[in-house]
């Protein structure tokens, strides 16, 4: 089976594995700095986030987005519900096509204790059309271009953004 077929056929598992890889890396970074990370997983994404991460007094509501390095993804859709939460942020995980190793991490979020920056006014559309084939707007979601994400290639950079600089 080709890598493209594998990514298409097992997309749900791929995203779950990507989440595991991210959590292993961020928890290991916390361990290195004696700032243990508590992890809670949302049962649904009804409120715009996938994970709740806490380290000491800082709590983050994290929406994970994922794509493959070299892929065509140029934008992500984000719920406005996430922007209502203090500590909301979006992480775009970019992984290697073959082994799912983290290659890049994109970031949108404020400092610890702050909300997301303005998500703009570009309303997302449903990916599937209705009975007439029209792709209706998703009024509570915004489209964010790749350029809106700050790039963080090191997990330490992302840890600092999530929980504050390690002293």
CSV table of N, CA and C in Angstrom, one decimal:
chain,number,residue,atom,x,y,z
A,1,UNK,N,0.8,-1.2,0.0
A,1,UNK,CA,0.0,0.0,0.0
A,1,UNK,C,0.9,1.2,0.0
A,2,UNK,N,0.6,2.2,-0.9
A,2,UNK,CA,1.4,3.4,-1.0
A,2,UNK,C,1.1,4.3,0.3
A,3,UNK,N,2.1,5.2,0.5
A,3,UNK,CA,1.9,6.1,1.6
A,3,UNK,C,0.6,7.0,1.5
A,4,UNK,N,0.3,7.4,0.2
A,4,UNK,CA,-0.9,8.2,0.0
A,4,UNK,C,-2.1,7.4,0.3
A,5,UNK,N,-2.2,6.1,-0.1
A,5,UNK,CA,-3.3,5.2,0.2
A,5,UNK,C,-3.4,5.0,1.7
A,6,UNK,N,-2.3,4.8,2.4
A,6,UNK,CA,-2.3,4.6,3.8
A,6,UNK,C,-2.8,5.9,4.5
A,7,UNK,N,-2.4,7.0,4.1
A,7,UNK,CA,-2.8,8.3,4.8
A,7,UNK,C,-4.3,8.5,4.6
A,8,UNK,N,-4.8,8.1,3.4
A,8,UNK,CA,-6.2,8.3,3.1
A,8,UNK,C,-7.1,7.3,3.8
A,9,UNK,N,-6.7,6.0,3.8
A,9,UNK,CA,-7.4,4.9,4.4
A,9,UNK,C,-7.5,5.0,5.9
A,10,UNK,N,-6.3,5.4,6.5
A,10,UNK,CA,-6.2,5.4,7.9
A,10,UNK,C,-6.1,6.8,8.5
A,11,UNK,N,-6.8,7.7,8.0
A,11,UNK,CA,-6.7,9.1,8.4
A,11,UNK,C,-7.0,9.3,9.9
A,12,UNK,N,-8.0,8.7,10.4
A,12,UNK,CA,-8.4,8.8,11.8
A,12,UNK,C,-7.3,8.3,12.7
A,13,UNK,N,-6.7,7.1,12.3
A,13,UNK,CA,-5.6,6.6,13.1
A,13,UNK,C,-4.4,7.5,13.0
A,14,UNK,N,-4.1,8.0,11.8
A,14,UNK,CA,-3.0,8.9,11.7
A,14,UNK,C,-3.1,10.1,12.6
A,15,UNK,N,-4.2,10.7,12.6
A,15,UNK,CA,-4.4,11.9,13.5
A,15,UNK,C,-4.2,11.5,15.0
A,16,UNK,N,-4.7,10.3,15.3
A,16,UNK,CA,-4.6,9.9,16.7
A,16,UNK,C,-3.1,9.7,17.0
A,17,UNK,N,-2.4,9.0,16.1
A,17,UNK,CA,-1.0,8.8,16.3
A,17,UNK,C,-0.2,10.1,16.4
A,18,UNK,N,-0.6,11.1,15.6
A,18,UNK,CA,0.1,12.4,15.6
A,18,UNK,C,-0.1,13.0,17.0
A,19,UNK,N,-1.4,12.9,17.5
A,19,UNK,CA,-1.6,13.4,18.8
A,19,UNK,C,-0.7,12.8,19.9
A,20,UNK,N,-0.6,11.4,19.8
A,20,UNK,CA,0.3,10.7,20.7
A,20,UNK,C,1.7,11.2,20.6
A,21,UNK,N,2.2,11.4,19.4
A,21,UNK,CA,3.6,11.9,19.2
A,21,UNK,C,3.7,13.3,19.8
A,22,UNK,N,2.8,14.1,19.6
A,22,UNK,CA,2.8,15.5,20.2
A,22,UNK,C,2.8,15.4,21.7
A,23,UNK,N,1.9,14.6,22.3
A,23,UNK,CA,1.8,14.5,23.7
A,23,UNK,C,3.0,14.0,24.3
A,24,UNK,N,3.6,12.9,23.7
A,24,UNK,CA,4.9,12.4,24.2
A,24,UNK,C,6.0,13.4,24.3
A,25,UNK,N,6.1,14.2,23.2
A,25,UNK,CA,7.1,15.2,23.1
A,25,UNK,C,6.9,16.3,24.1
A,26,UNK,N,5.7,16.8,24.2
A,26,UNK,CA,5.4,18.0,25.1
A,26,UNK,C,5.5,17.5,26.6
A,27,UNK,N,5.1,16.3,26.9
A,27,UNK,CA,5.2,15.8,28.3
A,27,UNK,C,6.7,15.6,28.6
A,28,UNK,N,7.5,15.1,27.7
A,28,UNK,CA,8.9,14.9,27.9
A,28,UNK,C,9.6,16.2,28.2
A,29,UNK,N,9.2,17.2,27.4
A,29,UNK,CA,9.8,18.6,27.6
A,29,UNK,C,9.4,19.1,29.0
A,30,UNK,N,8.2,18.9,29.4
A,30,UNK,CA,7.8,19.3,30.8
A,30,UNK,C,8.6,18.5,31.8
A,31,UNK,N,8.8,17.2,31.6
A,31,UNK,CA,9.6,16.4,32.5
A,31,UNK,C,11.0,16.9,32.7
A,32,UNK,N,11.6,17.3,31.5
A,32,UNK,CA,13.0,17.8,31.5
A,32,UNK,C,13.1,19.0,32.4
A,33,UNK,N,12.1,19.8,32.5
A,33,UNK,CA,12.1,21.1,33.2
A,33,UNK,C,11.4,21.0,34.6
A,34,UNK,N,11.1,19.8,35.0
A,34,UNK,CA,10.3,19.7,36.3
A,34,UNK,C,9.0,20.5,36.3
A,35,UNK,N,8.3,20.5,35.1
A,35,UNK,CA,7.0,21.1,35.0
A,35,UNK,C,6.1,20.1,34.4
A,36,UNK,N,5.6,19.2,35.2
A,36,UNK,CA,4.8,18.1,34.7
A,36,UNK,C,3.5,18.6,34.0
A,37,UNK,N,3.2,17.9,32.9
A,37,UNK,CA,2.0,18.4,32.1
A,37,UNK,C,0.9,17.4,32.4
A,38,UNK,N,-0.2,17.9,32.8
A,38,UNK,CA,-1.5,17.2,33.0
A,38,UNK,C,-2.2,17.2,31.7
A,39,UNK,N,-2.8,16.1,31.3
A,39,UNK,CA,-3.5,16.0,30.0
A,39,UNK,C,-4.9,15.5,30.2
A,40,UNK,N,-5.8,16.2,29.6
A,40,UNK,CA,-7.2,15.8,29.6
A,40,UNK,C,-7.7,15.8,28.1
A,41,UNK,N,-8.4,14.9,27.7
A,41,UNK,CA,-8.9,14.8,26.3
A,41,UNK,C,-10.4,15.1,26.3
A,42,UNK,N,-10.8,16.0,25.4
A,42,UNK,CA,-12.2,16.3,25.3
A,42,UNK,C,-12.9,15.1,24.7
A,43,UNK,N,-14.1,14.8,25.2
A,43,UNK,CA,-14.9,13.7,24.7
A,43,UNK,C,-15.4,14.0,23.3
A,44,UNK,N,-15.7,15.2,23.0
A,44,UNK,CA,-16.1,15.7,21.7
A,44,UNK,C,-15.4,17.0,21.4
A,45,UNK,N,-15.4,17.5,20.2
A,45,UNK,CA,-14.8,18.8,19.9
A,45,UNK,C,-15.9,19.9,19.8
A,46,UNK,N,-17.0,19.7,20.5
A,46,UNK,CA,-18.1,20.6,20.5
A,46,UNK,C,-17.7,22.0,20.9
A,47,UNK,N,-16.7,22.2,21.7
A,47,UNK,CA,-16.3,23.5,22.2
A,47,UNK,C,-15.0,24.0,21.6
A,48,UNK,N,-14.6,23.4,20.5
A,48,UNK,CA,-13.5,23.9,19.7
A,48,UNK,C,-12.1,23.4,20.1
A,49,UNK,N,-12.0,22.5,21.1
A,49,UNK,CA,-10.6,22.1,21.5
A,49,UNK,C,-10.6,20.5,21.6
A,50,UNK,N,-9.4,20.0,21.4
A,50,UNK,CA,-9.2,18.5,21.5
A,50,UNK,C,-8.6,18.1,22.9
A,51,UNK,N,-7.8,19.0,23.4
A,51,UNK,CA,-7.0,18.7,24.6
A,51,UNK,C,-7.0,19.8,25.6
A,52,UNK,N,-7.0,19.5,26.9
A,52,UNK,CA,-6.7,20.5,27.9
A,52,UNK,C,-5.4,20.1,28.5
A,53,UNK,N,-4.4,21.0,28.4
A,53,UNK,CA,-3.1,20.8,29.0
A,53,UNK,C,-2.8,21.8,30.1
A,54,UNK,N,-2.3,21.3,31.2
A,54,UNK,CA,-2.0,22.1,32.4
A,54,UNK,C,-0.6,21.8,32.9
A,55,UNK,N,0.1,22.9,33.2
A,55,UNK,CA,1.4,22.8,33.8
A,55,UNK,C,1.5,23.9,34.9
A,56,UNK,N,1.6,23.4,36.1
A,56,UNK,CA,1.6,24.3,37.2
A,56,UNK,C,0.3,25.1,37.2
A,57,UNK,N,0.3,26.4,37.1
A,57,UNK,CA,-0.9,27.2,37.2
A,57,UNK,C,-1.5,27.6,35.8
A,58,UNK,N,-0.9,27.1,34.8
A,58,UNK,CA,-1.3,27.5,33.4
A,58,UNK,C,-2.1,26.4,32.8
A,59,UNK,N,-3.3,26.7,32.3
A,59,UNK,CA,-4.1,25.7,31.6
A,59,UNK,C,-4.3,26.2,30.1
A,60,UNK,N,-4.2,25.3,29.2
A,60,UNK,CA,-4.4,25.6,27.8
A,60,UNK,C,-5.5,24.7,27.2
A,61,UNK,N,-6.3,25.3,26.3
A,61,UNK,CA,-7.3,24.5,25.6
A,61,UNK,C,-6.8,24.5,24.1
A,62,UNK,N,-6.4,23.3,23.7
A,62,UNK,CA,-5.6,23.1,22.5
A,62,UNK,C,-6.5,22.4,21.4
A,63,UNK,N,-6.5,23.1,20.3
A,63,UNK,CA,-7.1,22.5,19.1
A,63,UNK,C,-5.9,22.0,18.2
A,64,UNK,N,-5.9,20.7,17.9
A,64,UNK,CA,-4.8,20.2,17.1
A,64,UNK,C,-5.3,20.1,15.6
A,65,UNK,N,-4.5,20.5,14.7
A,65,UNK,CA,-4.7,20.4,13.3
A,65,UNK,C,-3.5,19.6,12.8
A,66,UNK,N,-3.6,18.8,11.7
A,66,UNK,CA,-2.6,18.0,11.3
A,66,UNK,C,-2.5,17.9,9.7
A,67,UNK,N,-1.3,17.8,9.3
A,67,UNK,CA,-1.0,17.6,7.8
A,67,UNK,C,0.3,16.9,7.7
A,68,UNK,N,0.5,16.5,6.4
A,68,UNK,CA,1.8,15.8,6.1
A,68,UNK,C,2.7,16.8,5.5
A,69,UNK,N,4.0,16.7,5.8
A,69,UNK,CA,5.0,17.6,5.2
A,69,UNK,C,5.0,17.4,3.7
A,70,UNK,N,5.0,18.5,3.0
A,70,UNK,CA,4.9,18.5,1.6
A,70,UNK,C,3.5,18.4,1.0
A,71,UNK,N,2.5,18.3,1.9
A,71,UNK,CA,1.1,18.2,1.5
A,71,UNK,C,0.6,19.6,1.0
A,72,UNK,N,-0.6,19.5,0.6
A,72,UNK,CA,-1.2,20.7,-0.1
A,72,UNK,C,-2.0,21.6,0.9
A,73,UNK,N,-2.1,21.2,2.2
A,73,UNK,CA,-2.9,22.0,3.1
A,73,UNK,C,-2.3,23.4,3.3
A,74,UNK,N,-3.1,24.4,3.0
A,74,UNK,CA,-2.7,25.7,3.1
A,74,UNK,C,-3.5,26.5,4.1
A,75,UNK,N,-4.5,25.9,4.7
A,75,UNK,CA,-5.4,26.6,5.6
A,75,UNK,C,-6.0,25.6,6.5
A,76,UNK,N,-6.5,26.1,7.7
A,76,UNK,CA,-7.2,25.3,8.6
A,76,UNK,C,-8.5,26.0,9.1
A,77,UNK,N,-9.5,25.3,9.5
A,77,UNK,CA,-10.7,25.8,10.0
A,77,UNK,C,-10.7,25.7,11.5
A,78,UNK,N,-11.1,26.9,12.2
A,78,UNK,CA,-11.1,26.9,13.6
A,78,UNK,C,-12.4,27.5,14.1
A,79,UNK,N,-12.9,26.9,15.2
A,79,UNK,CA,-14.1,27.3,15.8
A,79,UNK,C,-14.0,28.5,16.6
A,80,UNK,N,-14.9,29.4,16.5
A,80,UNK,CA,-14.9,30.6,17.4
A,80,UNK,C,-15.1,30.3,18.8
A,81,UNK,N,-15.7,29.1,19.1
A,81,UNK,CA,-15.8,28.7,20.5
A,81,UNK,C,-14.5,28.7,21.2
A,82,UNK,N,-13.4,28.3,20.5
A,82,UNK,CA,-12.1,28.2,21.1
A,82,UNK,C,-11.6,29.6,21.6
A,83,UNK,N,-12.0,30.6,20.8
A,83,UNK,CA,-11.6,32.0,21.1
A,83,UNK,C,-12.2,32.5,22.4
A,84,UNK,N,-13.3,31.9,22.8
A,84,UNK,CA,-14.0,32.3,24.0
A,84,UNK,C,-13.2,31.9,25.3
A,85,UNK,N,-12.4,30.9,25.2
A,85,UNK,CA,-11.6,30.4,26.3
A,85,UNK,C,-10.3,31.1,26.6
A,86,UNK,N,-10.1,31.4,27.8
A,86,UNK,CA,-8.8,31.9,28.2
A,86,UNK,C,-7.8,30.8,28.0
A,87,UNK,N,-6.7,31.0,27.3
A,87,UNK,CA,-5.8,29.9,27.1
A,87,UNK,C,-6.0,29.1,25.9
A,88,UNK,N,-7.0,29.5,25.1
A,88,UNK,CA,-7.2,28.7,23.8
A,88,UNK,C,-6.1,28.9,22.8
A,89,UNK,N,-5.7,27.9,22.1
A,89,UNK,CA,-4.7,28.0,21.1
A,89,UNK,C,-4.9,26.9,20.1
A,90,UNK,N,-4.2,27.0,18.9
A,90,UNK,CA,-4.3,26.1,17.8
A,90,UNK,C,-2.8,25.7,17.5
A,91,UNK,N,-2.6,24.4,17.4
A,91,UNK,CA,-1.3,23.8,17.0
A,91,UNK,C,-1.5,23.0,15.7
A,92,UNK,N,-0.7,23.4,14.7
A,92,UNK,CA,-0.8,22.7,13.5
A,92,UNK,C,0.5,21.8,13.4
A,93,UNK,N,0.2,20.5,13.5
A,93,UNK,CA,1.3,19.5,13.5
A,93,UNK,C,1.6,19.1,12.0
A,94,UNK,N,2.8,19.2,11.6
A,94,UNK,CA,3.2,18.7,10.3
A,94,UNK,C,4.2,17.6,10.5
A,95,UNK,N,3.8,16.4,9.9
A,95,UNK,CA,4.6,15.2,10.2
A,95,UNK,C,5.2,14.6,8.9
A,96,UNK,N,6.2,13.8,9.1
A,96,UNK,CA,6.8,13.1,8.0
A,96,UNK,C,5.8,12.1,7.4
A,97,UNK,N,5.7,12.0,6.1
A,97,UNK,CA,4.8,11.1,5.4
A,97,UNK,C,5.0,9.6,5.8
A,98,UNK,N,6.2,9.2,6.0
A,98,UNK,CA,6.5,7.8,6.2
A,98,UNK,C,6.4,7.3,7.6
A,99,UNK,N,7.0,8.1,8.5
A,99,UNK,CA,7.1,7.6,9.9
A,99,UNK,C,6.3,8.5,10.9
A,100,UNK,N,5.6,9.5,10.4
A,100,UNK,CA,4.8,10.4,11.3
A,100,UNK,C,5.5,11.2,12.3
A,101,UNK,N,6.9,11.3,12.1
A,101,UNK,CA,7.7,12.1,13.1
A,101,UNK,C,7.3,13.5,12.9
A,102,UNK,N,7.3,14.3,14.0
A,102,UNK,CA,7.0,15.7,14.0
A,102,UNK,C,8.1,16.4,13.2
A,103,UNK,N,7.7,17.2,12.2
A,103,UNK,CA,8.7,18.0,11.4
A,103,UNK,C,8.5,19.5,11.7
A,104,UNK,N,7.3,20.0,11.9
A,104,UNK,CA,7.1,21.4,12.2
A,104,UNK,C,5.9,21.5,13.0
A,105,UNK,N,5.8,22.6,13.7
A,105,UNK,CA,4.6,22.9,14.5
A,105,UNK,C,4.2,24.3,14.2
A,106,UNK,N,3.0,24.6,13.8
A,106,UNK,CA,2.5,25.9,13.7
A,106,UNK,C,1.7,26.3,14.9
A,107,UNK,N,1.7,27.6,15.2
A,107,UNK,CA,1.1,28.0,16.5
A,107,UNK,C,0.3,29.3,16.3
A,108,UNK,N,-0.9,29.3,16.8
A,108,UNK,CA,-1.7,30.5,17.0
A,108,UNK,C,-2.2,30.5,18.4
A,109,UNK,N,-1.9,31.5,19.2
A,109,UNK,CA,-2.4,31.7,20.5
A,109,UNK,C,-1.8,32.8,21.2
A,110,UNK,N,-2.3,33.2,22.3
A,110,UNK,CA,-1.8,34.3,23.1
A,110,UNK,C,-0.8,33.7,24.2
A,111,UNK,N,-0.3,34.6,25.0
A,111,UNK,CA,0.6,34.2,26.1
A,111,UNK,C,-0.3,33.4,27.1
A,112,UNK,N,0.3,32.7,28.0
A,112,UNK,CA,-0.5,32.1,29.1
A,112,UNK,C,-1.4,33.1,29.8
A,113,UNK,N,-2.6,32.7,29.9
A,113,UNK,CA,-3.6,33.6,30.6
A,113,UNK,C,-4.3,34.5,29.6
A,114,UNK,N,-4.0,34.4,28.3
A,114,UNK,CA,-4.6,35.3,27.3
A,114,UNK,C,-5.5,34.4,26.4
A,115,UNK,N,-6.3,35.1,25.6
A,115,UNK,CA,-7.2,34.5,24.6
A,115,UNK,C,-6.5,34.4,23.3
A,116,UNK,N,-7.1,33.7,22.3
A,116,UNK,CA,-6.6,33.7,21.0
A,116,UNK,C,-6.6,35.1,20.4
A,117,UNK,N,-5.7,35.4,19.5
A,117,UNK,CA,-5.8,36.6,18.7
A,117,UNK,C,-7.1,36.6,17.8
A,118,UNK,N,-7.5,37.7,17.3
A,118,UNK,CA,-8.7,37.7,16.4
A,118,UNK,C,-8.5,36.7,15.3
A,119,UNK,N,-9.5,35.9,15.0
A,119,UNK,CA,-9.4,34.9,14.0
A,119,UNK,C,-9.9,35.4,12.6
A,120,UNK,N,-10.2,36.6,12.5
A,120,UNK,CA,-10.6,37.2,11.2
A,120,UNK,C,-12.0,37.0,10.9
A,121,UNK,N,-12.4,37.3,9.6
A,121,UNK,CA,-13.8,37.2,9.3
A,121,UNK,C,-14.0,36.3,8.1
A,122,UNK,N,-13.1,35.5,7.7
A,122,UNK,CA,-13.3,34.6,6.6
A,122,UNK,C,-14.0,33.3,7.1
A,123,UNK,N,-15.3,33.3,6.8
A,123,UNK,CA,-16.2,32.2,7.3
A,123,UNK,C,-15.9,30.9,6.5
A,124,UNK,N,-15.8,29.8,7.3
A,124,UNK,CA,-15.5,28.5,6.7
A,124,UNK,C,-16.8,28.0,6.1
A,125,UNK,N,-16.7,27.0,5.1
A,125,UNK,CA,-17.8,26.4,4.6
A,125,UNK,C,-17.7,24.9,4.9
A,126,UNK,N,-18.9,24.2,4.9
A,126,UNK,CA,-18.9,22.8,5.1
A,126,UNK,C,-18.2,22.1,3.9
A,127,UNK,N,-17.6,21.0,4.2
A,127,UNK,CA,-16.8,20.3,3.2
A,127,UNK,C,-17.7,19.5,2.2
A,128,UNK,N,-18.9,19.2,2.7
A,128,UNK,CA,-19.8,18.4,1.9
A,128,UNK,C,-21.0,19.3,1.6
A,129,UNK,N,-21.5,19.2,0.4
A,129,UNK,CA,-22.7,20.0,0.0
A,129,UNK,C,-24.0,19.4,0.6
A,130,UNK,N,-25.0,20.3,0.6
A,130,UNK,CA,-26.3,19.9,1.0
A,130,UNK,C,-27.0,19.1,-0.1
A,131,UNK,N,-28.3,18.8,0.0
A,131,UNK,CA,-29.0,18.1,-1.0
A,131,UNK,C,-28.9,18.7,-2.4
A,132,UNK,N,-28.8,20.0,-2.5
A,132,UNK,CA,-28.6,20.7,-3.7
A,132,UNK,C,-27.2,20.9,-4.2
A,133,UNK,N,-26.3,20.4,-3.4
A,133,UNK,CA,-24.9,20.5,-3.7
A,133,UNK,C,-24.2,21.7,-3.2
A,134,UNK,N,-24.9,22.6,-2.5
A,134,UNK,CA,-24.3,23.9,-2.0
A,134,UNK,C,-23.5,23.6,-0.8
A,135,UNK,N,-22.4,24.1,-0.7
A,135,UNK,CA,-21.5,24.1,0.5
A,135,UNK,C,-21.9,25.3,1.4
A,136,UNK,N,-22.7,25.1,2.4
A,136,UNK,CA,-23.2,26.2,3.2
A,136,UNK,C,-22.1,26.7,4.2
A,137,UNK,N,-22.2,28.0,4.6
A,137,UNK,CA,-21.3,28.5,5.5
A,137,UNK,C,-21.4,27.9,6.9
A,138,UNK,N,-20.3,27.8,7.6
A,138,UNK,CA,-20.2,27.4,9.0
A,138,UNK,C,-19.9,28.7,9.8
A,139,UNK,N,-21.0,29.4,10.2
A,139,UNK,CA,-20.9,30.7,10.7
A,139,UNK,C,-20.0,30.8,11.9
A,140,UNK,N,-19.8,29.7,12.7
A,140,UNK,CA,-19.0,29.7,13.9
A,140,UNK,C,-17.6,29.2,13.7
A,141,UNK,N,-17.2,29.1,12.4
A,141,UNK,CA,-15.8,28.7,12.1
A,141,UNK,C,-15.1,29.7,11.2
A,142,UNK,N,-13.8,29.9,11.4
A,142,UNK,CA,-13.1,30.8,10.5
A,142,UNK,C,-12.0,30.0,9.8
A,143,UNK,N,-11.6,30.5,8.7
A,143,UNK,CA,-10.5,29.9,7.9
A,143,UNK,C,-9.2,30.7,8.2
A,144,UNK,N,-8.2,30.0,8.6
A,144,UNK,CA,-6.9,30.6,8.9
A,144,UNK,C,-5.9,30.1,7.9
A,145,UNK,N,-5.2,31.0,7.2
A,145,UNK,CA,-4.2,30.6,6.2
A,145,UNK,C,-2.9,30.2,7.0
A,146,UNK,N,-2.1,29.4,6.3
A,146,UNK,CA,-0.9,28.9,6.9
A,146,UNK,C,0.0,30.0,7.4
A,147,UNK,N,0.0,31.1,6.7
A,147,UNK,CA,0.8,32.3,7.1
A,147,UNK,C,0.4,32.9,8.4
A,148,UNK,N,-0.8,32.6,8.9
A,148,UNK,CA,-1.2,33.1,10.2
A,148,UNK,C,-0.5,32.4,11.4
A,149,UNK,N,0.0,31.2,11.1
A,149,UNK,CA,0.6,30.4,12.1
A,149,UNK,C,2.0,30.7,12.3
A,150,UNK,N,2.4,31.0,13.5
A,150,UNK,CA,3.9,31.1,13.8
A,150,UNK,C,4.5,29.8,13.8
A,151,UNK,N,5.7,29.7,13.3
A,151,UNK,CA,6.3,28.4,13.1
A,151,UNK,C,7.2,28.2,14.3
A,152,UNK,N,7.1,27.0,14.8
A,152,UNK,CA,8.0,26.5,15.9
A,152,UNK,C,8.5,25.1,15.6
A,153,UNK,N,9.8,25.0,15.3
A,153,UNK,CA,10.4,23.8,14.9
A,153,UNK,C,10.8,22.9,16.1
A,154,UNK,N,11.0,23.5,17.2
A,154,UNK,CA,11.5,22.8,18.4
A,154,UNK,C,10.3,22.7,19.4
A,155,UNK,N,10.2,21.5,20.0
A,155,UNK,CA,9.1,21.3,21.0
A,155,UNK,C,9.3,22.3,22.2
A,156,UNK,N,10.6,22.6,22.5
A,156,UNK,CA,10.8,23.6,23.6
A,156,UNK,C,10.2,24.9,23.3
A,157,UNK,N,10.2,25.4,22.0
A,157,UNK,CA,9.6,26.6,21.7
A,157,UNK,C,8.1,26.6,21.9
A,158,UNK,N,7.5,25.5,21.6
A,158,UNK,CA,6.0,25.3,21.7
A,158,UNK,C,5.7,25.2,23.2
A,159,UNK,N,6.5,24.5,24.0
A,159,UNK,CA,6.3,24.4,25.4
A,159,UNK,C,6.3,25.8,26.1
A,160,UNK,N,7.3,26.6,25.7
A,160,UNK,CA,7.4,28.0,26.2
A,160,UNK,C,6.1,28.8,25.8
A,161,UNK,N,5.6,28.6,24.6
A,161,UNK,CA,4.5,29.4,24.2
A,161,UNK,C,3.2,28.9,25.0
A,162,UNK,N,3.2,27.6,25.2
A,162,UNK,CA,2.0,27.1,26.0
A,162,UNK,C,2.0,27.5,27.4
A,163,UNK,N,3.2,27.3,28.1
A,163,UNK,CA,3.2,27.4,29.6
A,163,UNK,C,4.1,28.5,30.1
A,164,UNK,N,4.7,29.3,29.2
A,164,UNK,CA,5.7,30.3,29.7
A,164,UNK,C,7.1,29.8,29.6
A,165,UNK,N,8.0,30.7,29.4
A,165,UNK,CA,9.4,30.4,29.3
A,165,UNK,C,9.9,29.6,30.5
A,166,UNK,N,10.7,28.6,30.2
A,166,UNK,CA,11.4,27.8,31.3
A,166,UNK,C,12.5,28.6,31.8
A,167,UNK,N,12.5,28.8,33.1
A,167,UNK,CA,13.6,29.6,33.8
A,167,UNK,C,14.8,28.8,33.9
